[in-house]
Tab-separated table of C-alpha atoms in Angstrom:
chain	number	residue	atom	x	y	z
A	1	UNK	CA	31.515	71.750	132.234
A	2	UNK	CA	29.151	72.390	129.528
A	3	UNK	CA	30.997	71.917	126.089
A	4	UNK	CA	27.952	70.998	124.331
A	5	UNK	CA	27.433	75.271	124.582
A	6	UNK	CA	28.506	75.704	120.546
A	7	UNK	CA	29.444	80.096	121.501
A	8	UNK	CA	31.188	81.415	119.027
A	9	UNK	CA	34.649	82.634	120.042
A	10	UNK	CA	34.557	86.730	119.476
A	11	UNK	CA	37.508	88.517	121.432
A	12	UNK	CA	35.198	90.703	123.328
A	13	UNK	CA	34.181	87.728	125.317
A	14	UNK	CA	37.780	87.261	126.117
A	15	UNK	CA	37.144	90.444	128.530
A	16	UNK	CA	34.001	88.726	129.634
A	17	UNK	CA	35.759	85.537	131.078
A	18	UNK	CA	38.929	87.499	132.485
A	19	UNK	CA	36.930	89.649	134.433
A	20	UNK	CA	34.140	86.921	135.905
A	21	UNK	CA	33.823	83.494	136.236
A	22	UNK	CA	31.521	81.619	133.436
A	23	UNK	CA	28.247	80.675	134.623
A	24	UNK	CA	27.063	77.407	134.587
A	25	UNK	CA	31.165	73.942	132.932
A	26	UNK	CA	56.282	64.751	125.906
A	27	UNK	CA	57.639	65.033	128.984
A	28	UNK	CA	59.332	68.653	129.474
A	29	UNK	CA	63.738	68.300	128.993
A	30	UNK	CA	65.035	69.590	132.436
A	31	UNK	CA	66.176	72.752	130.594
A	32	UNK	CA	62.421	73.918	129.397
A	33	UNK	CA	61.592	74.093	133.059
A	34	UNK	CA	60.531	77.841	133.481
A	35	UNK	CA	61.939	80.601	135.616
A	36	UNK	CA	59.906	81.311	138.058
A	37	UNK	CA	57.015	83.923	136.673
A	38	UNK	CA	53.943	85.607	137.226
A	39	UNK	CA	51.104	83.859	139.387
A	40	UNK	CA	47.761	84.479	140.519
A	41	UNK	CA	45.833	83.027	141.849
A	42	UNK	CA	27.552	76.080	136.190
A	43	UNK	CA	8.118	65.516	131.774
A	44	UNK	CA	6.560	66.291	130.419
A	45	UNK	CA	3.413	64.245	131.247
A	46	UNK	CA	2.302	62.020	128.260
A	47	UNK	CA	-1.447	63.007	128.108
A	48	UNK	CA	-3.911	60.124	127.424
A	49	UNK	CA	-5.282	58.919	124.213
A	50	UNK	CA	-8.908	58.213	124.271
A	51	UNK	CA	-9.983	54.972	123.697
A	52	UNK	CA	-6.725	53.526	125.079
A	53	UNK	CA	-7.048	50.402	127.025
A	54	UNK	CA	-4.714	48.738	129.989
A	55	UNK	CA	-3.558	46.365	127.280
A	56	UNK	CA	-2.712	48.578	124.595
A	57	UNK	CA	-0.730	50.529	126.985
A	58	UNK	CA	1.588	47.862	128.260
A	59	UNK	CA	3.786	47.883	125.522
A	60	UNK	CA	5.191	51.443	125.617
A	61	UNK	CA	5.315	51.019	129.274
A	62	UNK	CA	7.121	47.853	129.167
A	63	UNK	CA	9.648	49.805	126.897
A	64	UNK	CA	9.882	52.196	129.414
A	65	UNK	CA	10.598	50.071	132.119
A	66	UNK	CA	13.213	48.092	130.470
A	67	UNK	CA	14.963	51.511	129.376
A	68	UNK	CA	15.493	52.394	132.569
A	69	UNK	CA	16.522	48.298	134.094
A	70	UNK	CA	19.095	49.489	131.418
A	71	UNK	CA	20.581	52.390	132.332
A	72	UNK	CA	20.286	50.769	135.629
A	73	UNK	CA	22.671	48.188	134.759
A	74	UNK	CA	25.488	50.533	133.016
A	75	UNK	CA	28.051	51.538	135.271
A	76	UNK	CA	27.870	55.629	134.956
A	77	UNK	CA	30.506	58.460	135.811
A	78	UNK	CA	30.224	62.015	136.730
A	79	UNK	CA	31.841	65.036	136.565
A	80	UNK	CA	31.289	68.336	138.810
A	81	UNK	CA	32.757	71.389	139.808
A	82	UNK	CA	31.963	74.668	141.377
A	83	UNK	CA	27.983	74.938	140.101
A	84	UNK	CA	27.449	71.282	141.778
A	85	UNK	CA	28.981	73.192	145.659
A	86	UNK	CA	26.280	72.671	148.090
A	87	UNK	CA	23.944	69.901	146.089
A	88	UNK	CA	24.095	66.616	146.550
A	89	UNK	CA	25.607	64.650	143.859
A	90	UNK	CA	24.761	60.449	143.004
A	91	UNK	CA	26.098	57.840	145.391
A	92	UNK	CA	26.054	55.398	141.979
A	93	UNK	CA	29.228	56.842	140.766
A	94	UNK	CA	31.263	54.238	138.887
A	95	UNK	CA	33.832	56.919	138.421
A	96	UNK	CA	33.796	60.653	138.887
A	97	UNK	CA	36.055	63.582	137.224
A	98	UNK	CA	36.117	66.808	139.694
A	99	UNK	CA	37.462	70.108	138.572
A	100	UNK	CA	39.916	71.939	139.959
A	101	UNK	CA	39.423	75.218	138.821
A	102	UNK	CA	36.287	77.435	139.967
A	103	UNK	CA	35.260	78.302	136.036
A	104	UNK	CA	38.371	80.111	135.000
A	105	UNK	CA	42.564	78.878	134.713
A	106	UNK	CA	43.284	81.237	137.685
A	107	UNK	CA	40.353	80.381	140.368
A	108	UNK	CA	39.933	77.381	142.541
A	109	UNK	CA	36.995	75.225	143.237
A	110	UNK	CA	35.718	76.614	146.164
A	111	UNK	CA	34.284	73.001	147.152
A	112	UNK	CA	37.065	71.079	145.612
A	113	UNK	CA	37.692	68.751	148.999
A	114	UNK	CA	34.537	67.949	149.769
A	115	UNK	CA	33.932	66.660	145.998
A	116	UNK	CA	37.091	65.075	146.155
A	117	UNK	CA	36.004	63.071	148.925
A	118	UNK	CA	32.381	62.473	147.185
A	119	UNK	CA	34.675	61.132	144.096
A	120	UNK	CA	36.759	59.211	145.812
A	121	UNK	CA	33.853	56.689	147.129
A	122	UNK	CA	33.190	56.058	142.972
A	123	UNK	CA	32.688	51.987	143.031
A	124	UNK	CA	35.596	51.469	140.232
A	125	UNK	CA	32.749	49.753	138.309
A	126	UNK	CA	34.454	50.749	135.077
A	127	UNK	CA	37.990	49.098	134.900
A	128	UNK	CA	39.478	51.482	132.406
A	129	UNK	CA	38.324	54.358	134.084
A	130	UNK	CA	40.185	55.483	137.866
A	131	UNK	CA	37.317	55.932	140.098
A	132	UNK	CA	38.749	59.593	140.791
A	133	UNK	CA	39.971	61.780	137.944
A	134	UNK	CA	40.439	65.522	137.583
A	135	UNK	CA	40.110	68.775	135.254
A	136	UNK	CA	41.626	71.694	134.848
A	137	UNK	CA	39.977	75.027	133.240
A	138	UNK	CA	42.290	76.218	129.747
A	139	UNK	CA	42.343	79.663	128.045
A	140	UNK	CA	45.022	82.164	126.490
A	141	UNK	CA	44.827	85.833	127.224
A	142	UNK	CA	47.438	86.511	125.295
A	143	UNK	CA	45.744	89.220	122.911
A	144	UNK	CA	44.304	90.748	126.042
A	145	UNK	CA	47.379	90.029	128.222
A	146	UNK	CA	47.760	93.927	129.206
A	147	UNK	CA	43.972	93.076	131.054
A	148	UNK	CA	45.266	90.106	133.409
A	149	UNK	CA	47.694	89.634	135.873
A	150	UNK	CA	48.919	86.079	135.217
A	151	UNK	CA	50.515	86.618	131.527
A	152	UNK	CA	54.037	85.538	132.014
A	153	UNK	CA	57.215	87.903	131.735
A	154	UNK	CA	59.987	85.404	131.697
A	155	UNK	CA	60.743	81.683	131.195
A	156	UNK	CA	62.425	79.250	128.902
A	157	UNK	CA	60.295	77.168	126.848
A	158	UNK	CA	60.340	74.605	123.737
A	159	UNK	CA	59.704	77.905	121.732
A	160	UNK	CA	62.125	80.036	123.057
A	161	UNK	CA	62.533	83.025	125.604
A	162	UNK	CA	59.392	84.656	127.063
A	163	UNK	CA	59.852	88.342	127.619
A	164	UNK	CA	56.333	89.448	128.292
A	165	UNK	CA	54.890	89.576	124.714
A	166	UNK	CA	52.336	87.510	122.865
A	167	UNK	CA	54.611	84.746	121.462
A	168	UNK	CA	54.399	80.816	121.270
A	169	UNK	CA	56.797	80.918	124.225
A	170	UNK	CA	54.871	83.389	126.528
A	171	UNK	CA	51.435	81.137	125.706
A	172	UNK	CA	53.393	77.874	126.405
A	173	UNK	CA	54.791	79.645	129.639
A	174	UNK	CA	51.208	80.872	130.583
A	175	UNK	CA	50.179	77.148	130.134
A	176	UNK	CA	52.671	75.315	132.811
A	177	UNK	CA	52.572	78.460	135.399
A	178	UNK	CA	48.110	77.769	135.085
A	179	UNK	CA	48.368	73.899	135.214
A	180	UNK	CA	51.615	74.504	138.335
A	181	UNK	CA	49.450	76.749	140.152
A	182	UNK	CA	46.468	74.354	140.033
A	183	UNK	CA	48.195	71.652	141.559
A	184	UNK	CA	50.804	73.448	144.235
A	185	UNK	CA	47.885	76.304	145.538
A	186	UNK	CA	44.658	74.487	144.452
A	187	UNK	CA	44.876	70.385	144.409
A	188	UNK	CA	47.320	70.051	146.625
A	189	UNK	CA	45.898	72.054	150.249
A	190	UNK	CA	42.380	70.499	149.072
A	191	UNK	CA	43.693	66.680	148.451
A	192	UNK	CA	45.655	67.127	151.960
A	193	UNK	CA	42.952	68.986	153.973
A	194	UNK	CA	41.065	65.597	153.394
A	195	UNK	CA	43.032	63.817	153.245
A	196	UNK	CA	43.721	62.164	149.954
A	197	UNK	CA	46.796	61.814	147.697
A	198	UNK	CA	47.926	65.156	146.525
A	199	UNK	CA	50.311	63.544	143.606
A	200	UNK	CA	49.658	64.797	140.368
A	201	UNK	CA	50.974	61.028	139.010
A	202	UNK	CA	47.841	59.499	141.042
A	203	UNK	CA	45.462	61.364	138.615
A	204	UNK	CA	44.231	61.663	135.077
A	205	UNK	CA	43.954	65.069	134.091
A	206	UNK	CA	41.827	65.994	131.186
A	207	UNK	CA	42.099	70.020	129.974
A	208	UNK	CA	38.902	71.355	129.370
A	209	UNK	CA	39.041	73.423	125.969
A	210	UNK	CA	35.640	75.571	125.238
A	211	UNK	CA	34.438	78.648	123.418
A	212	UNK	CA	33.272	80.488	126.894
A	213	UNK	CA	37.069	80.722	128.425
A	214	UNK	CA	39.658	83.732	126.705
A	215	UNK	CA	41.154	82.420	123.486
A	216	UNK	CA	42.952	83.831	120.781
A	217	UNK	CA	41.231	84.109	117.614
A	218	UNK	CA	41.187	85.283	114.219
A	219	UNK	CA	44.309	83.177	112.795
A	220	UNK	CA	46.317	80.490	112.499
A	221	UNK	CA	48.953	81.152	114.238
A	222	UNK	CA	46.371	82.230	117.253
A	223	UNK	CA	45.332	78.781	117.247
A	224	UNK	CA	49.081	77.887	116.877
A	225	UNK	CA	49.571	80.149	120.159
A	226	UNK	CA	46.419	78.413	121.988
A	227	UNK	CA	47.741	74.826	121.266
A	228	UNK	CA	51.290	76.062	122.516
A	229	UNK	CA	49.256	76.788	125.802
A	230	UNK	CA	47.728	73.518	126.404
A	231	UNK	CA	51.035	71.816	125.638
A	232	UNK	CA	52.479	74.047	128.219
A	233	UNK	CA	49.785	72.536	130.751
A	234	UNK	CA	50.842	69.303	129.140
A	235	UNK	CA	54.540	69.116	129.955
A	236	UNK	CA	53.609	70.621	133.513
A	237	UNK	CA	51.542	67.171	134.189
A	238	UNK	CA	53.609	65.124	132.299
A	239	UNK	CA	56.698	66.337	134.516
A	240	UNK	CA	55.000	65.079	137.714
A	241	UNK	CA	54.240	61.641	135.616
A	242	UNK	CA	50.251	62.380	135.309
A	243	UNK	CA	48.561	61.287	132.374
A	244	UNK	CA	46.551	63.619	130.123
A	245	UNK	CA	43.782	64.150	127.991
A	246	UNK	CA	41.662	66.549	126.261
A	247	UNK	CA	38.326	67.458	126.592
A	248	UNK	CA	35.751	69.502	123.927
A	249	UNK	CA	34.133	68.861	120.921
A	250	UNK	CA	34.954	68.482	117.627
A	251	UNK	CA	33.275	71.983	116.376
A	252	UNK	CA	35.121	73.954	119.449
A	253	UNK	CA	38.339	72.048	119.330
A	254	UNK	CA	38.510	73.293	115.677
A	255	UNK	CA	38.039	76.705	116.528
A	256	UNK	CA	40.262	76.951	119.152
A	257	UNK	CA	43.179	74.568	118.357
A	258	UNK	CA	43.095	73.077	115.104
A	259	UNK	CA	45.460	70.325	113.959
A	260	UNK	CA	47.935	69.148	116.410
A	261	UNK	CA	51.188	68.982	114.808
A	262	UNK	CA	53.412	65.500	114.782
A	263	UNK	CA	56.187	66.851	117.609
A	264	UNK	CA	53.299	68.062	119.945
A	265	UNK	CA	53.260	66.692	123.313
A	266	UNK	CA	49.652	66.738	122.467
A	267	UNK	CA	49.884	64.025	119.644
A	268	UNK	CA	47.772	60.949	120.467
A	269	UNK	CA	46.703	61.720	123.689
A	270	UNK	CA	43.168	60.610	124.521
A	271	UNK	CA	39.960	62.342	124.061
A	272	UNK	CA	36.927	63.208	126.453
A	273	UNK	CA	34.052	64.203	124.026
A	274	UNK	CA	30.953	66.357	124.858
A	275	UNK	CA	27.398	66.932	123.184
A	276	UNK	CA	25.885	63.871	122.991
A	277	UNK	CA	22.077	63.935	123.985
A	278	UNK	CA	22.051	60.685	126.193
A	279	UNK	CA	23.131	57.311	126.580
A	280	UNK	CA	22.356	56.048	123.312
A	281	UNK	CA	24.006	58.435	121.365
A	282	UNK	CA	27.034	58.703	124.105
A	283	UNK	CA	27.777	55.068	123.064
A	284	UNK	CA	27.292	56.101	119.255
A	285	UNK	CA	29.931	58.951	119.846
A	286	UNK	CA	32.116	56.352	120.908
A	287	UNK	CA	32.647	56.316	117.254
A	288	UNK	CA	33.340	59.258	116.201
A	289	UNK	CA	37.459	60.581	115.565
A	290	UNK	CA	39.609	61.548	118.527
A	291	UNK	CA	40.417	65.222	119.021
A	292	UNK	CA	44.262	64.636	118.207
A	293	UNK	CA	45.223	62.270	115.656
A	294	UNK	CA	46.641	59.011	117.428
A	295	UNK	CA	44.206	59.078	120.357
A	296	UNK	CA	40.809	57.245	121.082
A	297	UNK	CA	37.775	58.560	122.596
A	298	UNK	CA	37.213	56.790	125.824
A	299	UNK	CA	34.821	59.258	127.476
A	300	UNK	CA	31.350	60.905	125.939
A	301	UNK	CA	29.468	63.433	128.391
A	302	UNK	CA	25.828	63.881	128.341
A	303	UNK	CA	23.363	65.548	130.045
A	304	UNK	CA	20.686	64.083	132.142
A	305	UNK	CA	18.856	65.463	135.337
A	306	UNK	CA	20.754	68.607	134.819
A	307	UNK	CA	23.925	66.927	135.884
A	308	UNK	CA	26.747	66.183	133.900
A	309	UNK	CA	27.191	61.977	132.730
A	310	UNK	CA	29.662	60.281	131.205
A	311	UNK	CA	30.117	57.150	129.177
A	312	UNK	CA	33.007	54.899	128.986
A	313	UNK	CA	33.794	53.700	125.556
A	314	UNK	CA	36.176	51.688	126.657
């Protein structure tokens, strides 16, 4: 999961991500529950300076040292997902986020158990953070829907009827049946295969918005249609009790969403922010506004060692 990627969203990338994987990172009311529908199932050596001596050295490395006594000391989470299959990942994970998708809405991880067992031994170092959280891959084909498989034909929604065509009610529909199938044919046969708990309440779900997946562009109401799909993924989790949050950056959450309306489902939940250069400035982006109005930004992801880090602001 690499938000901190600032692509611009064109539609011919939409084709692009349908056709192969990226290469890398309110409750529903019983009668919005859908008809059943379509599914388918990433040192520079410091050279000498003449004339230097031992003593005039010690204080840069002393500065050094006690850099790294400090990250030492702060509890530090991770996240992976299908680029991390086969490496091995930290065994100092104070709490860990897997994904459950292999790059795209419609693909599992392919090593989704065996991270969720790596995860699953995070110390808990971090109170407010579960030692084992998940994410889930978003998008909307909807302008391309005649290209994929997966774009819904039927199904009652908050927004009405959908009956195939590229509405708010076919994107909210597209939303629940992608989050639904990531938990029934993806989470679930991984958590058990373990075995760990294959409830979607057990979790915190974050939904991973970013320029490289298919989104609608060029309009409002195509970022209308995109937020209608994450609150369909939204009231999927929230059904089975899971909590949720949102993960992207400012720049690429503006792009693809926007403002999140009052009556969203999507109002005030908490954000998972990307694109901060380290440590220091992870715990400066602690600052920084929510995605959605109402929330708080309680995670910052940074880069170090090529492998995704995260910092808990709270």
């Amino acid at each position: 999961m690499r938000s901190a990627l600032r692509s611009v969203v064109v539609a011919t990338s939409a084709v692009v991500a349908l056709l192969g994987a990226p290469v890398a990172a309110g409750a529903a009311e019983a009668d919005t529950r859908p008809d059943a529908g379509s599914e388918q199932s990433d040192r520079t050596e410091r050279p000498e300076q003449a004339g230097t001596t031992g003593a005039d050295a010690a204080p840069a490395d002393t500065d050094q040292d006690e850099a790294v006594r400090t990250r030492s000391r702060t509890p530090i989470g991770y996240d992976v997902s299908h680029p991390q299959c086969g490496t091995d990942l930290p065994e100092d994970a104070a709490f860990a986020i897997v994904g459950v998708n292999g790059g795209l809405a419609t693909r599992t991880n392919p090593c989704l158990a065996d991270q969720l067992v790596w995860a699953a031994g995070s110390s808990g170092a971090v109170r407010s953070q579960p030692p084992l959280q998940l994410y889930l891959n978003t998008a909307n084909p909807g302008q391309v829907r005649d290209l994929v498989t997966t774009w819904p034909s039927r199904g009652r929604t908050p927004y009405g009827t959908c009956d195939s065509s590229n509405s708010m009610a076919c994107s909210w529909q597209y939303g629940w049946e992608r989050a639904r199938t990531s938990v029934e044919s993806f989470l679930r046969p991984a958590a058990r295969s373990v075995p760990l708990d294959s409830q979607p309440a057990r979790y915190t779900w974050w939904l991973d918005v970013e320029t490289m997946n298919t989104w609608q562009t060029g309009s409002d109401d195509a970022r209308d249609r995109n937020r209608a799909t994450l609150e369909g993924m939204t009231a999927y989790l929230l059904s089975e009790d899971a909590e949720v949050g949102v993960y992207s950056t400012s720049w690429q959450w503006g792009q693809i969403v926007g403002d999140v309306p009052a009556g969203s489902n999507l109002a005030g939940v908490d954000s998972w922010l990307a694109g901060a250069d380290d440590l220091d400035d992870a715990r400066d982006t602690c600052d920084e506004d929510p995605l959605v109005a109402g929330g708080s930004v309680t995670l910052v992801q940074y880069i170090e060692d090529d492998l995704d880090h995260n910092h808990a602001c709270r």
